[in-house]
PDB file of C-alpha atoms in Angstrom:
ATOM      1  CA  VAL A   1      -4.937  25.673  -4.329  1.00  0.00           C
ATOM      2  CA  PRO A   2      -4.259  21.807  -5.082  1.00  0.00           C
ATOM      3  CA  PRO A   3      -6.905  19.783  -6.894  1.00  0.00           C
ATOM      4  CA  THR A   4      -9.375  17.881  -4.985  1.00  0.00           C
ATOM      5  CA  LEU A   5      -8.603  14.412  -4.322  1.00  0.00           C
ATOM      6  CA  ILE A   6     -10.335  11.653  -6.627  1.00  0.00           C
ATOM      7  CA  ALA A   7     -10.564   8.335  -5.393  1.00  0.00           C
ATOM      8  CA  TRP A   8      -7.803   8.178  -2.681  1.00  0.00           C
ATOM      9  CA  THR A   9      -7.587   8.363   0.910  1.00  0.00           C
ATOM     10  CA  LEU A  10      -4.499  10.156   2.498  1.00  0.00           C
ATOM     11  CA  GLY A  11      -3.280   8.513   5.559  1.00  0.00           C
ATOM     12  CA  ALA A  12      -1.391  10.229   8.475  1.00  0.00           C
ATOM     13  CA  LEU A  13       0.997  12.753   7.572  1.00  0.00           C
ATOM     14  CA  TRP A  14       0.552  12.520   3.825  1.00  0.00           C
ATOM     15  CA  GLN A  15      -0.692  15.570   1.814  1.00  0.00           C
ATOM     16  CA  ILE A  16      -0.397  16.757  -1.707  1.00  0.00           C
ATOM     17  CA  SER A  17       2.321  19.404  -2.302  1.00  0.00           C
ATOM     18  CA  VAL A  18       3.700  21.568  -5.037  1.00  0.00           C
ATOM     19  CA  ILE A  19       7.389  20.756  -4.012  1.00  0.00           C
ATOM     20  CA  CYS A  20       6.674  17.004  -4.546  1.00  0.00           C
ATOM     21  CA  ALA A  21       5.778  17.447  -8.321  1.00  0.00           C
ATOM     22  CA  LYS A  22       7.844  15.477 -10.582  1.00  0.00           C
ATOM     23  CA  GLN A  23       5.380  16.012 -13.246  1.00  0.00           C
ATOM     24  CA  GLY A  24       2.269  18.328 -13.276  1.00  0.00           C
ATOM     25  CA  ASN A  25       1.906  20.767 -10.272  1.00  0.00           C
ATOM     26  CA  TYR A  26       1.421  18.355  -7.335  1.00  0.00           C
ATOM     27  CA  GLY A  27       3.001  15.328  -5.934  1.00  0.00           C
ATOM     28  CA  LEU A  28       2.601  13.177  -2.428  1.00  0.00           C
ATOM     29  CA  GLN A  29       4.618  14.461   0.294  1.00  0.00           C
ATOM     30  CA  ARG A  30       4.963  12.932   3.929  1.00  0.00           C
ATOM     31  CA  VAL A  31       6.866  14.483   6.488  1.00  0.00           C
ATOM     32  CA  GLY A  32       7.911  12.462   9.347  1.00  0.00           C
ATOM     33  CA  ASN A  33       6.696  13.840  13.025  1.00  0.00           C
ATOM     34  CA  GLY A  34       9.163  11.606  15.002  1.00  0.00           C
ATOM     35  CA  ILE A  35       6.242   9.256  16.101  1.00  0.00           C
ATOM     36  CA  THR A  36       3.924   8.024  13.422  1.00  0.00           C
ATOM     37  CA  ALA A  37       5.927   5.715  11.336  1.00  0.00           C
ATOM     38  CA  ASP A  38       3.569   3.693   9.073  1.00  0.00           C
ATOM     39  CA  SER A  39       0.726   5.242   6.956  1.00  0.00           C
ATOM     40  CA  ASP A  40      -0.880   4.624   3.547  1.00  0.00           C
ATOM     41  CA  VAL A  41      -2.664   6.414   0.532  1.00  0.00           C
ATOM     42  CA  THR A  42      -5.415   4.153  -0.496  1.00  0.00           C
ATOM     43  CA  SER A  43      -7.389   4.160  -3.704  1.00  0.00           C
ATOM     44  CA  THR A  44     -10.989   3.882  -3.057  1.00  0.00           C
ATOM     45  CA  VAL A  45     -11.371   2.499  -6.409  1.00  0.00           C
ATOM     46  CA  SER A  46     -10.449  -1.190  -7.328  1.00  0.00           C
ATOM     47  CA  ILE A  47      -9.093  -2.408 -10.520  1.00  0.00           C
ATOM     48  CA  ASP A  48     -10.298  -5.913 -12.093  1.00  0.00           C
ATOM     49  CA  VAL A  49      -7.361  -8.570 -11.967  1.00  0.00           C
ATOM     50  CA  SER A  50      -7.155 -12.312 -12.686  1.00  0.00           C
ATOM     51  CA  PRO A  51      -5.269 -14.820 -10.769  1.00  0.00           C
ATOM     52  CA  GLY A  52      -1.744 -15.071 -12.068  1.00  0.00           C
ATOM     53  CA  ASP A  53      -1.762 -11.629 -13.634  1.00  0.00           C
ATOM     54  CA  VAL A  54       1.603 -10.016 -13.502  1.00  0.00           C
ATOM     55  CA  LEU A  55       1.481  -6.211 -13.086  1.00  0.00           C
ATOM     56  CA  TYR A  56       4.604  -4.245 -13.923  1.00  0.00           C
ATOM     57  CA  THR A  57       4.526  -1.664 -11.177  1.00  0.00           C
ATOM     58  CA  ALA A  58       6.563   1.685 -10.860  1.00  0.00           C
ATOM     59  CA  PHE A  59       6.878   4.849  -8.987  1.00  0.00           C
ATOM     60  CA  TRP A  60       9.264   7.728  -8.607  1.00  0.00           C
ATOM     61  CA  ALA A  61      10.258   8.933  -5.249  1.00  0.00           C
ATOM     62  CA  ARG A  62      12.790  11.258  -3.713  1.00  0.00           C
ATOM     63  CA  ALA A  63      13.620  11.998   0.060  1.00  0.00           C
ATOM     64  CA  SER A  64      15.562  14.695   2.108  1.00  0.00           C
ATOM     65  CA  LEU A  65      19.074  13.846   3.556  1.00  0.00           C
ATOM     66  CA  ALA A  66      17.405  13.375   7.032  1.00  0.00           C
ATOM     67  CA  ALA A  67      14.644  11.041   5.848  1.00  0.00           C
ATOM     68  CA  ASN A  68      14.494   7.390   7.202  1.00  0.00           C
ATOM     69  CA  GLY A  69      11.884   4.592   6.176  1.00  0.00           C
ATOM     70  CA  THR A  70      10.698   3.086   3.272  1.00  0.00           C
ATOM     71  CA  ILE A  71       8.157   4.058   0.550  1.00  0.00           C
ATOM     72  CA  SER A  72       6.123   1.391  -1.246  1.00  0.00           C
ATOM     73  CA  LEU A  73       3.665   1.142  -4.120  1.00  0.00           C
ATOM     74  CA  GLY A  74       1.326  -2.104  -4.187  1.00  0.00           C
ATOM     75  CA  PHE A  75      -1.862  -3.752  -4.199  1.00  0.00           C
ATOM     76  CA  ALA A  76      -4.414  -5.400  -1.567  1.00  0.00           C
ATOM     77  CA  PHE A  77      -5.725  -8.175  -3.524  1.00  0.00           C
ATOM     78  CA  TYR A  78      -9.423  -9.447  -2.830  1.00  0.00           C
ATOM     79  CA  ASP A  79     -11.629 -12.215  -3.812  1.00  0.00           C
ATOM     80  CA  SER A  80     -14.934 -11.859  -5.842  1.00  0.00           C
ATOM     81  CA  VAL A  81     -16.667 -11.562  -2.667  1.00  0.00           C
ATOM     82  CA  GLY A  82     -14.167  -8.840  -1.070  1.00  0.00           C
ATOM     83  CA  THR A  83     -12.403 -11.045   1.122  1.00  0.00           C
ATOM     84  CA  LEU A  84      -8.819  -9.918   1.452  1.00  0.00           C
ATOM     85  CA  LEU A  85      -6.279 -12.420   0.199  1.00  0.00           C
ATOM     86  CA  SER A  86      -2.873 -10.792   0.472  1.00  0.00           C
ATOM     87  CA  SER A  87      -0.891  -7.553  -0.237  1.00  0.00           C
ATOM     88  CA  SER A  88       2.216  -7.099  -2.355  1.00  0.00           C
ATOM     89  CA  PHE A  89       4.538  -4.167  -2.752  1.00  0.00           C
ATOM     90  CA  ILE A  90       7.480  -2.933  -4.585  1.00  0.00           C
ATOM     91  CA  ASN A  91       9.757  -0.885  -2.141  1.00  0.00           C
ATOM     92  CA  SER A  92      12.062   1.963  -2.334  1.00  0.00           C
ATOM     93  CA  THR A  93      15.877   1.293  -1.476  1.00  0.00           C
ATOM     94  CA  GLY A  94      18.160   3.767   0.196  1.00  0.00           C
ATOM     95  CA  VAL A  95      17.111   7.475   0.650  1.00  0.00           C
ATOM     96  CA  PRO A  96      17.523   8.938  -2.836  1.00  0.00           C
ATOM     97  CA  VAL A  97      17.749  12.684  -2.768  1.00  0.00           C
ATOM     98  CA  ASN A  98      17.211  12.861  -6.603  1.00  0.00           C
ATOM     99  CA  TRP A  99      14.029  11.497  -8.194  1.00  0.00           C
ATOM    100  CA  THR A 100      14.618   7.787  -8.518  1.00  0.00           C
ATOM    101  CA  GLN A 101      12.368   5.154 -10.217  1.00  0.00           C
ATOM    102  CA  PHE A 102      11.358   2.057  -8.358  1.00  0.00           C
ATOM    103  CA  VAL A 103      10.185  -0.924 -10.532  1.00  0.00           C
ATOM    104  CA  GLY A 104       9.254  -4.458 -10.202  1.00  0.00           C
ATOM    105  CA  ASN A 105       6.609  -7.087 -10.980  1.00  0.00           C
ATOM    106  CA  ILE A 106       3.635  -7.966  -8.751  1.00  0.00           C
ATOM    107  CA  THR A 107       1.554 -11.286  -9.177  1.00  0.00           C
ATOM    108  CA  ALA A 108      -1.935 -11.344  -8.559  1.00  0.00           C
ATOM    109  CA  PRO A 109      -2.757 -14.219  -6.052  1.00  0.00           C
ATOM    110  CA  PRO A 110      -4.847 -17.347  -6.741  1.00  0.00           C
ATOM    111  CA  PHE A 111      -8.658 -16.392  -6.577  1.00  0.00           C
ATOM    112  CA  ALA A 112      -7.834 -12.536  -6.836  1.00  0.00           C
ATOM    113  CA  ALA A 113     -10.544 -10.586  -8.509  1.00  0.00           C
ATOM    114  CA  THR A 114      -9.926  -7.086  -7.567  1.00  0.00           C
ATOM    115  CA  ALA A 115      -6.861  -5.121  -6.339  1.00  0.00           C
ATOM    116  CA  ILE A 116      -6.831  -1.891  -4.489  1.00  0.00           C
ATOM    117  CA  PRO A 117      -3.620   0.350  -5.184  1.00  0.00           C
ATOM    118  CA  ILE A 118      -1.775   1.613  -2.125  1.00  0.00           C
ATOM    119  CA  VAL A 119       1.137   3.906  -1.670  1.00  0.00           C
ATOM    120  CA  ARG A 120       2.760   2.811   2.001  1.00  0.00           C
ATOM    121  CA  ALA A 121       5.196   4.590   4.170  1.00  0.00           C
ATOM    122  CA  THR A 122       7.006   2.061   6.520  1.00  0.00           C
ATOM    123  CA  ASN A 123       9.252   3.232   9.428  1.00  0.00           C
ATOM    124  CA  HIS A 124       9.404   6.764   8.205  1.00  0.00           C
ATOM    125  CA  THR A 125       9.613   9.112  11.409  1.00  0.00           C
ATOM    126  CA  THR A 126      12.207  11.876  10.216  1.00  0.00           C
ATOM    127  CA  GLY A 127      12.801  13.898   7.089  1.00  0.00           C
ATOM    128  CA  LEU A 128      10.328  14.308   4.026  1.00  0.00           C
ATOM    129  CA  TRP A 129       9.453  11.852   1.321  1.00  0.00           C
ATOM    130  CA  CYS A 130       7.885  12.805  -2.109  1.00  0.00           C
ATOM    131  CA  VAL A 131       6.115  10.468  -4.222  1.00  0.00           C
ATOM    132  CA  ASP A 132       4.832  10.979  -7.818  1.00  0.00           C
ATOM    133  CA  VAL A 133       3.980   9.356 -11.269  1.00  0.00           C
ATOM    134  CA  VAL A 134       2.999   5.852 -10.171  1.00  0.00           C
ATOM    135  CA  TYR A 135       1.699   3.389 -12.557  1.00  0.00           C
ATOM    136  CA  SER A 136       1.005  -0.424 -13.265  1.00  0.00           C
ATOM    137  CA  VAL A 137       0.466  -2.431 -16.405  1.00  0.00           C
ATOM    138  CA  ILE A 138      -0.498  -6.122 -17.038  1.00  0.00           C
ATOM    139  CA  ALA A 139       1.890  -8.026 -19.122  1.00  0.00           C
ATOM    140  CA  GLY A 140       0.735  -8.068 -22.322  1.00  0.00           C
ATOM    141  CA  GLY A 141       0.228  -4.177 -22.605  1.00  0.00           C
ATOM    142  CA  ASN A 142      -3.112  -3.896 -20.743  1.00  0.00           C
ATOM    143  CA  TRP A 143      -2.939  -0.906 -18.715  1.00  0.00           C
ATOM    144  CA  LYS A 144      -4.649  -0.968 -15.168  1.00  0.00           C
ATOM    145  CA  LEU A 145      -3.416   2.054 -13.851  1.00  0.00           C
ATOM    146  CA  SER A 146      -2.000   4.687 -15.897  1.00  0.00           C
ATOM    147  CA  MET A 147      -0.212   7.797 -14.417  1.00  0.00           C
ATOM    148  CA  LEU A 148      -1.987   7.924 -11.106  1.00  0.00           C
ATOM    149  CA  ARG A 149      -2.020  11.810 -11.242  1.00  0.00           C
ATOM    150  CA  HIS A 150      -4.901  12.159  -8.611  1.00  0.00           C
ATOM    151  CA  TYR A 151      -2.499  14.728  -7.323  1.00  0.00           C
ATOM    152  CA  HIS A 152      -1.819  16.718 -10.497  1.00  0.00           C
ATOM    153  CA  SER A 153      -3.564  19.191 -12.344  1.00  0.00           C
ATOM    154  CA  ASN A 154      -3.192  17.287 -15.654  1.00  0.00           C
ATOM    155  CA  TYR A 155      -5.046  14.246 -14.246  1.00  0.00           C
ATOM    156  CA  VAL A 156      -5.172  11.257 -16.324  1.00  0.00           C
ATOM    157  CA  GLY A 157      -6.394   8.558 -14.103  1.00  0.00           C
ATOM    158  CA  TYR A 158      -7.681   5.035 -14.634  1.00  0.00           C
ATOM    159  CA  ARG A 159      -7.888   3.294 -18.090  1.00  0.00           C
ATOM    160  CA  GLY A 160      -9.902   0.141 -18.839  1.00  0.00           C
TER     161      GLY A 160
END
């Protein structure tokens, strides 16, 4: 039995799965149904950021040969009163059948005070995508997310 999800909301077609584990026992899985192309896995817990913070962001993904679409990891940025400012993502490229790491930098926009982590599927209607071991660190070494293993038995979770 998979562990209870902690601080995440699964969007359409997302589930936790043993076949999508890169590390630990569980990973994220999304199987296309031919209809629903886009959906998110959204954290219900925000992280504190400052304008201009550069978040080194990375995730691992793999797909079946029949998969299409793009998987992304990123953040929705909010100001101090909770108004959405913008969203920014690191995207997968191609359809990797082996575990592949996707990395990049995301910069917090002006007036940003918090960020909500999001795993996103875009234009995915066929095949299977797996996502596992997602993380982000602010330049200078301050971890914001550390191995978001909300889907693993060896949950590490958020660090300050």
